[in-house]
GROMACS .gro file of C-alpha atoms in nm:
model
   69
    1MET     CA    1  -0.884   1.756   3.455
    2TYR     CA    2  -0.859   1.945   3.124
    3PHE     CA    3  -0.507   2.065   3.204
    4LEU     CA    4  -0.397   1.714   3.295
    5LYS     CA    5  -0.515   1.581   2.959
    6LEU     CA    6  -0.346   1.870   2.779
    7TYR     CA    7  -0.021   1.809   2.968
    8ILE     CA    8  -0.025   1.437   2.885
    9ALA     CA    9  -0.096   1.506   2.518
   10LEU     CA   10   0.187   1.758   2.495
   11TYR     CA   11   0.427   1.528   2.679
   12LEU     CA   12   0.352   1.232   2.453
   13SER     CA   13   0.377   1.434   2.133
   14ALA     CA   14   0.711   1.584   2.241
   15ASN     CA   15   0.857   1.243   2.319
   16ALA     CA   16   0.717   1.079   2.006
   17SER     CA   17   0.871   1.344   1.783
   18HIS     CA   18   1.226   1.215   1.848
   19VAL     CA   19   1.304   1.032   1.526
   20PRO     CA   20   1.659   0.970   1.410
   21ASP     CA   21   1.785   1.160   1.105
   22GLU     CA   22   1.854   0.855   0.893
   23CYS     CA   23   1.621   0.555   0.894
   24CYS     CA   24   1.551   0.307   0.618
   25PHE     CA   25   1.190   0.313   0.500
   26SER     CA   26   1.248   0.140   0.167
   27PHE     CA   27   1.500  -0.125   0.075
   28TYR     CA   28   1.680  -0.225  -0.243
   29PRO     CA   29   1.607  -0.596  -0.293
   30LYS     CA   30   1.914  -0.690  -0.501
   31ARG     CA   31   2.279  -0.740  -0.413
   32LEU     CA   32   2.533  -0.472  -0.491
   33PRO     CA   33   2.890  -0.561  -0.587
   34ILE     CA   34   3.123  -0.513  -0.290
   35LYS     CA   35   3.372  -0.317  -0.502
   36SER     CA   36   3.108  -0.048  -0.568
   37ILE     CA   37   3.056   0.025  -0.195
   38SER     CA   38   3.277   0.300  -0.053
   39HIS     CA   39   3.150   0.276   0.307
   40LEU     CA   40   2.846   0.179   0.511
   41LYS     CA   41   2.680   0.254   0.842
   42THR     CA   42   2.401   0.096   1.038
   43THR     CA   43   2.087   0.288   1.118
   44SER     CA   44   2.004   0.404   1.467
   45SER     CA   45   1.853   0.157   1.712
   46SER     CA   46   1.564   0.408   1.742
   47CYS     CA   47   1.457   0.340   1.382
   48PRO     CA   48   1.146   0.124   1.339
   49VAL     CA   49   1.334  -0.121   1.111
   50ALA     CA   50   1.704  -0.206   1.130
   51GLY     CA   51   1.899  -0.126   0.816
   52VAL     CA   52   2.233  -0.043   0.663
   53ILE     CA   53   2.299   0.274   0.464
   54LEU     CA   54   2.543   0.206   0.181
   55HIS     CA   55   2.748   0.478   0.019
   56VAL     CA   56   2.858   0.376  -0.330
   57LYS     CA   57   3.125   0.514  -0.558
   58GLN     CA   58   3.028   0.776  -0.819
   59THR     CA   59   3.066   0.551  -1.125
   60ALA     CA   60   2.867   0.275  -0.958
   61ILE     CA   61   2.585   0.519  -0.880
   62MET     CA   62   2.545   0.615  -1.243
   63ARG     CA   63   2.512   0.255  -1.363
   64TRP     CA   64   2.301   0.143  -1.067
   65THR     CA   65   2.048   0.427  -1.087
   66SER     CA   66   2.006   0.390  -1.462
   67ASN     CA   67   1.928   0.020  -1.413
   68PHE     CA   68   1.707   0.080  -1.110
   69TYR     CA   69   1.479   0.346  -1.262
   0.00000   0.00000   0.00000
């Protein structure tokens, strides 16, 4: 019985450890100008919350981060 419980625990922990590399856990609440976005991609369907990862141009990053922080 002990080995069965150990096997189940190891099996569940191994399967639960599969998390995608890029998930969104925090979100920026404001709109970004479309011209500042260089490209985007959606997060994996395995992520707990659906999201979009935006890559912005270098000059836009400097202005945006100084206003955000």
